[in-house]
Coordinates of C-alpha atoms and ligand atoms in Angstrom, one line a residue:
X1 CA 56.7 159.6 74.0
X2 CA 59.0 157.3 71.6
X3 CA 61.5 159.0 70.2
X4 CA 61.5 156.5 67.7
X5 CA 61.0 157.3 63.8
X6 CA 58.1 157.2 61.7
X7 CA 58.7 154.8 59.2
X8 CA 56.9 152.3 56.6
X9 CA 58.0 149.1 56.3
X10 CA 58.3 147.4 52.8
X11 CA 57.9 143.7 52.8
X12 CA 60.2 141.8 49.8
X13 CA 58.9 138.1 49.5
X14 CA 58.8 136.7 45.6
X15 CA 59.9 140.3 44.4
X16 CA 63.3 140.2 44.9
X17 CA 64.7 143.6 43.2
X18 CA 64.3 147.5 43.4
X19 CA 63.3 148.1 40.3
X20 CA 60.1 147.8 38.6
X21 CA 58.6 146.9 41.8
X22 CA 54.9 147.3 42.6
X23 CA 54.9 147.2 46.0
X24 CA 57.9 148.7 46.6
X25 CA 56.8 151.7 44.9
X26 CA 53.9 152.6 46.7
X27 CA 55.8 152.2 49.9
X28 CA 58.6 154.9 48.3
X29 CA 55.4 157.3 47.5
X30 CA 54.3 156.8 50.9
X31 CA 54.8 159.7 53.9
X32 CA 57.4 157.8 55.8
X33 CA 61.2 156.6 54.8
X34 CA 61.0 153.1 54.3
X35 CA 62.6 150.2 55.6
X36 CA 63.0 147.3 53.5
X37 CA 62.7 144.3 55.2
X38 CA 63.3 140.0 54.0
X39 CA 62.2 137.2 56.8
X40 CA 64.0 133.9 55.8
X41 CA 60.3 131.9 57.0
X42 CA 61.3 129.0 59.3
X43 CA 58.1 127.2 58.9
X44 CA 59.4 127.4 55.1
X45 CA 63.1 126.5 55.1
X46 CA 62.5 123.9 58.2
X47 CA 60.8 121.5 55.6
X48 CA 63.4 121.6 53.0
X49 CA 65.8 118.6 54.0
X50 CA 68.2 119.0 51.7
X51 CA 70.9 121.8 53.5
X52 CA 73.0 122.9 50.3
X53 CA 69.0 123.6 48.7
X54 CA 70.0 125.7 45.5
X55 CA 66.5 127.5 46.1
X56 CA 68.2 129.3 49.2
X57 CA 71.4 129.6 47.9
X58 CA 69.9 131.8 45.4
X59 CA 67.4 133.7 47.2
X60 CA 70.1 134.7 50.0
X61 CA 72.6 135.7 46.5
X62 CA 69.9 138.1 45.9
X63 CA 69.3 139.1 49.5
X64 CA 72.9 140.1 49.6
X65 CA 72.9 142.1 46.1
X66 CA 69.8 144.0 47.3
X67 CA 71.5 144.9 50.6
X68 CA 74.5 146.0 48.0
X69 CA 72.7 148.5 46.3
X70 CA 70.2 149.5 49.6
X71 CA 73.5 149.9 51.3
X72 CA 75.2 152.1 48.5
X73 CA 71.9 154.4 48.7
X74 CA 72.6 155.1 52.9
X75 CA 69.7 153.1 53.8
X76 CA 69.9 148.8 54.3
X77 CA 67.7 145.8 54.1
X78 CA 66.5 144.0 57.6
X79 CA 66.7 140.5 57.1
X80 CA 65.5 138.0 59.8
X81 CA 65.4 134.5 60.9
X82 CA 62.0 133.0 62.4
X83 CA 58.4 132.7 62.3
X84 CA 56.8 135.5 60.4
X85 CA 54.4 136.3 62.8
X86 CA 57.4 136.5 65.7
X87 CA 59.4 138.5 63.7
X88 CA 56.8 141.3 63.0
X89 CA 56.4 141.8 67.2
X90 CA 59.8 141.7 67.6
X91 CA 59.9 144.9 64.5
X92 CA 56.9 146.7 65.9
X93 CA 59.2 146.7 69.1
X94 CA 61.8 147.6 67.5
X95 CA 60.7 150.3 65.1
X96 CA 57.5 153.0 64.8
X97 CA 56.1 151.7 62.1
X98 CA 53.3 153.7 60.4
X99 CA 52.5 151.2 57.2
X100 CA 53.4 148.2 55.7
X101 CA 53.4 147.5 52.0
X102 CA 54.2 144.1 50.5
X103 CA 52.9 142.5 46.9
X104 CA 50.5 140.1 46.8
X105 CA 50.9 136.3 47.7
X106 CA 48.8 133.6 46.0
X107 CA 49.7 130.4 47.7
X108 CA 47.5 129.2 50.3
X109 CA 50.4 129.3 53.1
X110 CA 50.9 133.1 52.1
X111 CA 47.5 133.6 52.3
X112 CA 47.4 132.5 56.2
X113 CA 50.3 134.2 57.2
X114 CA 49.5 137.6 55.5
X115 CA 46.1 137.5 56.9
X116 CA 47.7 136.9 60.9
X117 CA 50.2 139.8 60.0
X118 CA 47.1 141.3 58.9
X119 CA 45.7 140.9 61.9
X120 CA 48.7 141.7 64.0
X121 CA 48.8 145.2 62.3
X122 CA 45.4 146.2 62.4
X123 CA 45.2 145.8 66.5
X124 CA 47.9 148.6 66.2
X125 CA 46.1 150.3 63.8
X126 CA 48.8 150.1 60.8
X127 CA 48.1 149.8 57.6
X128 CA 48.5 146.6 55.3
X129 CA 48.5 147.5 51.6
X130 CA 49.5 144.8 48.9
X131 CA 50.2 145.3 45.3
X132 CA 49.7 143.1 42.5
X133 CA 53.4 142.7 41.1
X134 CA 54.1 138.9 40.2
X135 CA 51.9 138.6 37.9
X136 CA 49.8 140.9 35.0
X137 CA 46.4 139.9 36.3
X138 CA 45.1 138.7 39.2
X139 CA 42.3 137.5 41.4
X140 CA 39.0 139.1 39.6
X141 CA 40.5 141.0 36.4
X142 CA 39.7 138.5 34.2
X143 CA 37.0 136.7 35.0
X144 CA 33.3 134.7 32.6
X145 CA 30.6 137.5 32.0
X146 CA 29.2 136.2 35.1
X147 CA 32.1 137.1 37.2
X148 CA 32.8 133.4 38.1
X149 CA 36.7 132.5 37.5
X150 CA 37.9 130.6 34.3
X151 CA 38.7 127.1 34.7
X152 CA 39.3 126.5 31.0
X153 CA 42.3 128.0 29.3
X154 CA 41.4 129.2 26.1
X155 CA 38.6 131.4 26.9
X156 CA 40.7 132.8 30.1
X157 CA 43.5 133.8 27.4
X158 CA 41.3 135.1 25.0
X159 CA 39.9 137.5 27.4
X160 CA 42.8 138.1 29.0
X161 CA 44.6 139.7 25.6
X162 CA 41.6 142.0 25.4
X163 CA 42.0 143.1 28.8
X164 CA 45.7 144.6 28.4
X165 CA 46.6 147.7 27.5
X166 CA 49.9 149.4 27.7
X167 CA 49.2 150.4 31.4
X168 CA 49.5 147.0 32.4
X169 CA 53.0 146.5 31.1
X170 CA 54.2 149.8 32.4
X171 CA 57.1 149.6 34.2
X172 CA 57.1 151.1 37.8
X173 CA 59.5 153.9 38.2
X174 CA 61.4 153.2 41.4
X175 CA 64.4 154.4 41.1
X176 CA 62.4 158.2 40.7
X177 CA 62.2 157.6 44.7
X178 CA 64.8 155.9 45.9
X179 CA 65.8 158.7 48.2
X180 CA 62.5 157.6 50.6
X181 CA 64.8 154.9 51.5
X182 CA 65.2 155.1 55.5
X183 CA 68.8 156.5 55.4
X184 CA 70.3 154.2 57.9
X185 CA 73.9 152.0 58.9
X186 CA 73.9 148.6 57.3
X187 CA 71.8 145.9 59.1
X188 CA 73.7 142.5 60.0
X189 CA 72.5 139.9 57.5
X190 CA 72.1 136.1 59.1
X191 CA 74.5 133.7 57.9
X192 CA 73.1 130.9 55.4
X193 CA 74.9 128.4 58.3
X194 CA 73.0 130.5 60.9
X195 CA 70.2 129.3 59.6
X196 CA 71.5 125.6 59.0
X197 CA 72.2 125.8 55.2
X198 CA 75.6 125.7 53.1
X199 CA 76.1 127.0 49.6
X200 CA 75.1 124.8 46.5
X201 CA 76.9 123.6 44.2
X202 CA 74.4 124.6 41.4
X203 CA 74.6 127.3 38.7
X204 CA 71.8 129.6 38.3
X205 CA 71.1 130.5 34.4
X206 CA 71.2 134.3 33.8
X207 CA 68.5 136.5 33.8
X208 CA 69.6 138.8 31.1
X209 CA 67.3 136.6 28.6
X210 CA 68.3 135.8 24.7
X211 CA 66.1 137.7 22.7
X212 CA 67.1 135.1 19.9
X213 CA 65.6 132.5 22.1
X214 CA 62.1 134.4 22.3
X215 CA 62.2 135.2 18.6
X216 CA 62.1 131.7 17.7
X217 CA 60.2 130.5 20.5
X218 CA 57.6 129.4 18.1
X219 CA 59.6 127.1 16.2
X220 CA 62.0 125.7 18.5
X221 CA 60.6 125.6 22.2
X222 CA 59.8 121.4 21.7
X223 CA 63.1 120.1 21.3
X224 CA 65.2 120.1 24.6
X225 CA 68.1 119.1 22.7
X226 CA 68.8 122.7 22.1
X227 CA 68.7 125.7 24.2
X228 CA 65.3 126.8 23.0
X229 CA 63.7 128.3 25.9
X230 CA 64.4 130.7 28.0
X231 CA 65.5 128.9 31.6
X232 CA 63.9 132.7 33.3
X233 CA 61.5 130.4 35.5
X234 CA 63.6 130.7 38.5
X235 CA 63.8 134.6 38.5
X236 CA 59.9 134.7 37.8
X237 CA 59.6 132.8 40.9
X238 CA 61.8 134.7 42.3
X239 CA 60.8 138.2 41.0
X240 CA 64.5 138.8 40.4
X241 CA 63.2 139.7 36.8
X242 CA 59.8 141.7 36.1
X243 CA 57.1 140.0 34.3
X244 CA 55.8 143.2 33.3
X245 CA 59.2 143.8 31.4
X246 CA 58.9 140.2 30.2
X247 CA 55.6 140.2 28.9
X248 CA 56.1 143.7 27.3
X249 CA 58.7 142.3 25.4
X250 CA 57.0 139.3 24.5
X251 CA 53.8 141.2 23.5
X252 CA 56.1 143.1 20.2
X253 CA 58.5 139.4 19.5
X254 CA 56.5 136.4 20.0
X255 CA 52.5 135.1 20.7
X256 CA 53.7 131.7 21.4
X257 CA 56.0 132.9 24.5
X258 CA 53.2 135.3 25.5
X259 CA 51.1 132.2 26.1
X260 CA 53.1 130.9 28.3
X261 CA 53.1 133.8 30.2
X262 CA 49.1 133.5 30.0
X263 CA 49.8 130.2 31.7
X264 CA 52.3 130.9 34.4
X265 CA 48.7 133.5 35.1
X266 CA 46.2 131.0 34.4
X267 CA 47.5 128.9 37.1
X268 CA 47.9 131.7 39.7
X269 CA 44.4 132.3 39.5
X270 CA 43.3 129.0 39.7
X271 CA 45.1 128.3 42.5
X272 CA 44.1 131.3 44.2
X273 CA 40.8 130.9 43.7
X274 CA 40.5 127.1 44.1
X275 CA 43.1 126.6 47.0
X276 CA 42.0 122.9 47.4
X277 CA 44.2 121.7 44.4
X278 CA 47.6 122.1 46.4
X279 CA 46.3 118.6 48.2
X280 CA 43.8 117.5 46.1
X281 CA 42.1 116.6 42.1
X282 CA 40.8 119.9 40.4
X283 CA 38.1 117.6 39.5
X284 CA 37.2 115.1 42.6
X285 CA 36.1 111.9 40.5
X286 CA 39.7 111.9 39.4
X287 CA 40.7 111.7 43.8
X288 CA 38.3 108.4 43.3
X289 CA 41.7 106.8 40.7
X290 CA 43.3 103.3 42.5
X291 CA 46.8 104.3 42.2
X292 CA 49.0 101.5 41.7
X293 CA 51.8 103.2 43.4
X294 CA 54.9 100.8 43.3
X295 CA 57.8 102.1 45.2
X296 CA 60.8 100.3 43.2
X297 CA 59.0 102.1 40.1
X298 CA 58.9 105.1 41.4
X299 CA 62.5 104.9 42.6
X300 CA 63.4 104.3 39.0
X301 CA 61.2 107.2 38.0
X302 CA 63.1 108.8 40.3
X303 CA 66.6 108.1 39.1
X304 CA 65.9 107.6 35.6
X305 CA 66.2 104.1 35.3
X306 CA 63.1 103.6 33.9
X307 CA 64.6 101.9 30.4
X308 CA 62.9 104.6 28.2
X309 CA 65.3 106.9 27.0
X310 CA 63.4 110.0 27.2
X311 CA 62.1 109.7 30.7
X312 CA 65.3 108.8 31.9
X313 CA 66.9 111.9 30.4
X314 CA 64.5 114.4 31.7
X315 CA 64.8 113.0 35.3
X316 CA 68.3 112.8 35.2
X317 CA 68.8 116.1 33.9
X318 CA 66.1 117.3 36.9
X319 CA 68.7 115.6 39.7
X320 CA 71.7 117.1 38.1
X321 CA 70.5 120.9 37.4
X322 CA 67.4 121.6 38.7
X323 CA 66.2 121.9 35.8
X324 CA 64.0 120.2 32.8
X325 CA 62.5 121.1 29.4
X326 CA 58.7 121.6 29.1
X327 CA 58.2 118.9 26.9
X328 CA 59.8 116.3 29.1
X329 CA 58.1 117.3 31.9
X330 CA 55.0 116.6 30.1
X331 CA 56.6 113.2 29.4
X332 CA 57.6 112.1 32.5
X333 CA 54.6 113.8 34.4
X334 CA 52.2 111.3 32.0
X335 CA 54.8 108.5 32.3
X336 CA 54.6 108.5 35.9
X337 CA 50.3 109.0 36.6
X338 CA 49.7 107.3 33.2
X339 CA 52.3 104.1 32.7
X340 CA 53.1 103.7 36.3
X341 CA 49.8 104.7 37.9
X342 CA 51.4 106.5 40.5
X343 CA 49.5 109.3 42.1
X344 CA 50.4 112.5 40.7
X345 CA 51.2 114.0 44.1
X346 CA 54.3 111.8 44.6
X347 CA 55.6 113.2 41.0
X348 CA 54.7 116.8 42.0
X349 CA 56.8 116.7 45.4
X350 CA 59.3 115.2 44.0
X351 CA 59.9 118.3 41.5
X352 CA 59.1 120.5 44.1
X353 CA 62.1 119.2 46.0
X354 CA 64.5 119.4 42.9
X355 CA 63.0 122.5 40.4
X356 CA 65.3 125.6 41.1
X357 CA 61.9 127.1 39.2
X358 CA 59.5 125.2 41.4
X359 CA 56.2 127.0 42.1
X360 CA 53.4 125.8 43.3
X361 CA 50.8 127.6 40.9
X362 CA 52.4 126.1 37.7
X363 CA 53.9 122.8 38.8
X364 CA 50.8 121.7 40.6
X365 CA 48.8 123.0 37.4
X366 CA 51.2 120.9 35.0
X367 CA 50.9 117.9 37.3
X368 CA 47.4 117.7 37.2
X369 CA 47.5 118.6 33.7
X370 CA 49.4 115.2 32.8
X371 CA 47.0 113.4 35.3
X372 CA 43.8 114.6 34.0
X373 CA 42.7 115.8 37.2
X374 CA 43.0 119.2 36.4
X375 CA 40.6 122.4 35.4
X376 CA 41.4 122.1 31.8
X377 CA 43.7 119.1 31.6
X378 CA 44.7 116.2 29.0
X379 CA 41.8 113.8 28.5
X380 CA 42.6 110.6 30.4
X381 CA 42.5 108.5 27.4
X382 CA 45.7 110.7 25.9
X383 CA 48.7 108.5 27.1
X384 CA 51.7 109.7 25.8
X385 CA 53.9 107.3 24.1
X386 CA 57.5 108.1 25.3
X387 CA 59.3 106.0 22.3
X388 CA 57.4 108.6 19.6
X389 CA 58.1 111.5 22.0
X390 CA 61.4 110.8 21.9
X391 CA 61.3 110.1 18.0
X392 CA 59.9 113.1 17.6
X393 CA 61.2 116.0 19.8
X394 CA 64.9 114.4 20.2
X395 CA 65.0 113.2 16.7
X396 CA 69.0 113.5 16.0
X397 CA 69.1 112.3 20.0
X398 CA 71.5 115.2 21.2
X399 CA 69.2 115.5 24.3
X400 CA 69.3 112.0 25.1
X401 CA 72.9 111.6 24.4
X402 CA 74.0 114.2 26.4
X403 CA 71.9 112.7 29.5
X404 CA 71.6 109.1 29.2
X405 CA 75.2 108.2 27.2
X406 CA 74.4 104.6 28.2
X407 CA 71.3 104.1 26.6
X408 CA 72.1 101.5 23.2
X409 CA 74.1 99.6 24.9
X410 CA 73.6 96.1 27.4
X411 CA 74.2 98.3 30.2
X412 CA 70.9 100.4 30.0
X413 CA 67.7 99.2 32.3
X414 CA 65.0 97.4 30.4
X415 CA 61.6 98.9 29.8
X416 CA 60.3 98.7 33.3
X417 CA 56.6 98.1 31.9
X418 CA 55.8 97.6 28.8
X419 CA 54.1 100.9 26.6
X420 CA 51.2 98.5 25.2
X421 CA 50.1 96.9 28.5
X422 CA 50.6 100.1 30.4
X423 CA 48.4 102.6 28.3
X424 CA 45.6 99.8 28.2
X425 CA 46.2 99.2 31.5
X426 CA 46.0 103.1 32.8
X427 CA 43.1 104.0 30.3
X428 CA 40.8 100.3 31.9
X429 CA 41.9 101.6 35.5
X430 CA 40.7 105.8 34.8
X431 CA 37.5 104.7 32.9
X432 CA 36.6 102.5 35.7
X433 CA 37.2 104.7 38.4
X434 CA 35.7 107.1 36.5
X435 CA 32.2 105.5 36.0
X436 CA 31.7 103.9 39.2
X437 CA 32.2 107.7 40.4
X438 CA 29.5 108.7 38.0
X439 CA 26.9 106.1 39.4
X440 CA 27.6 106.6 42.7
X441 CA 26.5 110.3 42.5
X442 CA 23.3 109.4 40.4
Ligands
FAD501 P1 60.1 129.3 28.9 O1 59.6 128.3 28.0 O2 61.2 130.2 28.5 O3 58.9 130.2 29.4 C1 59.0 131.4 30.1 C2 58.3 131.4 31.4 O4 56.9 131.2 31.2 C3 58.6 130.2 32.3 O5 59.8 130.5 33.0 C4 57.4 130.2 33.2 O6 57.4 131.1 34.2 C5 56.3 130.5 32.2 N1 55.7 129.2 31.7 C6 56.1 128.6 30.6 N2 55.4 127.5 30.4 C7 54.5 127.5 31.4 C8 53.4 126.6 31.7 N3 53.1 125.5 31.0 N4 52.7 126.8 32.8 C9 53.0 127.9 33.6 N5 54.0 128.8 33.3 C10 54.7 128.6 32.2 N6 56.8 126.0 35.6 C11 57.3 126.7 36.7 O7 57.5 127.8 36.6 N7 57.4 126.0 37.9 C12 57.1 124.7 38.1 O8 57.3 124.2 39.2 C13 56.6 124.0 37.0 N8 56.4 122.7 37.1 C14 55.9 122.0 36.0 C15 55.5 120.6 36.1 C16 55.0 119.9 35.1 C17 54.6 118.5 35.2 C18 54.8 120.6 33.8 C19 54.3 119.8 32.6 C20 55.2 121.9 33.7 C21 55.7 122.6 34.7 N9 56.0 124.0 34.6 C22 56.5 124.7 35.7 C23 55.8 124.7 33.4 C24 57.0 124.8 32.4 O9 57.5 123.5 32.2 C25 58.1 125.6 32.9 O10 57.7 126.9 33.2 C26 59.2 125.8 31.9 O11 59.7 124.6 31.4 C27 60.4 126.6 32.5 O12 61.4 126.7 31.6 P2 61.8 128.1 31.0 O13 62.0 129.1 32.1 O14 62.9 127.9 30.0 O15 60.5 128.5 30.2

């Protein structure tokens, strides 16, 4: 007989804190001391080129603050290298381990790997429970009268705010059971150069948010001139903040904000429940568009060479802090699919390589968005004009100053297509595309 402990094993993946933490707190509730454990996924970090990613750099910060605090309780974090599926057989070597809680995982890679630890589990007869915790409703909850998902925005908010009720922005009171912790000695952590990264350079914005910034939301989120949102996306992604804490607030302080959180949930659940938009249109007529897809124009895209000011500023601001402003993403994003006619997918990888917010849900949602191919995107005949963006949203041109100091003088890029040409030129090419889709099918 082992003389091994009876444990539970609770799995951190986007939820990266003790507190307020689904998941975590059923494990706590549970019979057995719990383990808490963190797997640095191989077939994940493998695919990032870039060694000094910031995306790492942060998640292993937080890995090391949450063996802080596990470590002052007596108990530790287990943090591995490898293949998820390797690392659970080497653990069920290691430990007894009677259940395993985790919180829910909507990508379609999560998906597949919880189901094969799913299946690895069951043939030892241990439990596999998850929670929701990243977002406030998921899968089914809000659904059309007939029970079929929402794939239209609106309707999916509007029955989403008559769904919640105070339950649902209840906090989760961990910290009433942090003494089911397995008490334990501290667990090695892996280096970051174990696993072939080094530190960034990059500085992560705070996730005590500006309740200042949420008041005004309303008023101020278009300009990105100013600091007028709230730069949480990477510890959303993250789950270093709650989103039940984040939505409660917003709930009492601001509608507008609260939207946005509808959105970040919109986009879970359409991804979720139509997992074929990670590689492909919402809408398939749109996979039917002949992308131009010039290489030296999407370089400049790239760079922010592009010779209009506000693109240029957006993208350069993305390659120097991971970050960009919501409105210029919706610039660029339409700049690129629209004026360029470069397939959206390019534009989506390539902020999925630089975002330090990057998720797949809402960055493949606002790509399609801007390319029309999405459930409940811009009409293809909207092309943004970037000169009365920029006229508009940057109107005393802090933003553009700060990004592109360059831009009035003989040293900036010319236009690299002209605005005129290029709408005609990308509304002729959809429309086309378009109808020769439609008569196909009849
Ligand atoms: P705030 O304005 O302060 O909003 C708070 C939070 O609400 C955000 O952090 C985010 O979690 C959520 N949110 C806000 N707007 C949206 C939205 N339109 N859709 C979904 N969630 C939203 N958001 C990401 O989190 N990751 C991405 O990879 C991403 N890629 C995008 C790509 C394109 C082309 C576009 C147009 C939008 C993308 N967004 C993405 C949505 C939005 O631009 C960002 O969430 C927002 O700019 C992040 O800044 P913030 O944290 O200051 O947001």
């Amino acid at each position: 007989m082992s003389n091994k402990k009876n444990i539970s094993i609770f799995w951190h993946r986007r939820d990266l804190r003790l507190h307020d933490n689904a998941g975590a707190y059923n494990a706590l509730k549970s019979d057995f001391p719990v383990l808490p454990l963190f797997i640095f996924d191989k077939n994940i970090l493998d695919k990032l080129d870039n060694k000094e990613d910031a995306r790492v750099h942060f998640i292993y910060k937080n890995i090391q603050k949450l063996q802080t605090q596990l470590t002052d309780m007596g108990s530790s974090l287990l943090v591995k290298y490898g293949q998820p599926l390797e690392i659970w057989k080497e653990i069920l070597d290691d430990y007894e381990v009677k259940e395993v809680y985790t919180n829910r995982d909507y990508e379609p890679y999560a998906q597949e790997r919880d189901k094969s630890v799913y299946e690895l589990l069951k043939e030892k007869d241990i439990s596999f429970k998850g929670a929701k915790d990243q977002v406030i409703f998921d899968k089914n909850e809000v659904t059309k009268d007939d029970g079929k998902p929402y794939t239209v925005y609106t309707p999916y908010s509007r029955k989403w705010r008559a769904a919640l009720t105070d339950d649902h922005l209840k906090s989760y009171p961990n910290n009433d059971c942090f003494n089911n912790y397995l008490k334990t000695k501290p667990l090695p952590l892996p280096t970051l150069s174990d696993m072939g990264f080094k530190l960034s350079e990059a500085d992560f914005p705070d996730k005590e948010f500006d309740e200042d910034i949420i008041e005004q939301y309303a008023e101020r989120r278009n300009f990105p001139g100013i600091q007028s949102t709230t730069r949480l996306g990477v510890h959303l992604r993250f789950g270093t903040i709650s989103i039940r804490q984040l939505a409660a607030y917003a709930k009492e302080h601001s509608d507008t904000f609260l939207n946005e959180l509808i959105w970040r949930d919109f986009y879970h659940m359409i991804l979720y429940h139509f997992p074929h938009v990670e590689d492909n249109a919402f809408r398939a007529k749109y996979d039917t568009i002949p992308w131009v897809n010039n290489e030296a124009h999407f370089k400049a895209w790239c760079e922010g060479k592009t010779g209009y000011p506000m693109v240029d500023a957006g993208m350069r601001e993305l390659n120097e802090t991971g970050f960009m402003h919501n409105r210029v993403r919706m610039v660029v994003a339409s700049f690129l699919t629209k004026h360029l006619l470069t397939d959206w997918r390019w534009g989506e990888a390539y902020f999925a390589e630089k975002l330090l917010d990057f998720d797949l849900a809402a960055n493949n949602g606002g790509w399609q968005w801007a390319a029309g191919s999405g459930c409940d995107a811009a009409p293809y005949f909207r092309v943004f004009n970037p000169t009365s963006q920029f006229d508009k949203f940057d109107k005393d041109r802090t933003y553009v100053n700060t990004w592109v100091p360059e831009w009035e003088t003989a040293e900036y890029p010319k236009p690299i297509v002209e605005h005129k040409f290029a709408r005609q030129r990308a509304i002729d090419t959809y429309k086309e595309a378009l109808s020769n889709w439609q008569e196909a099918q009849s």
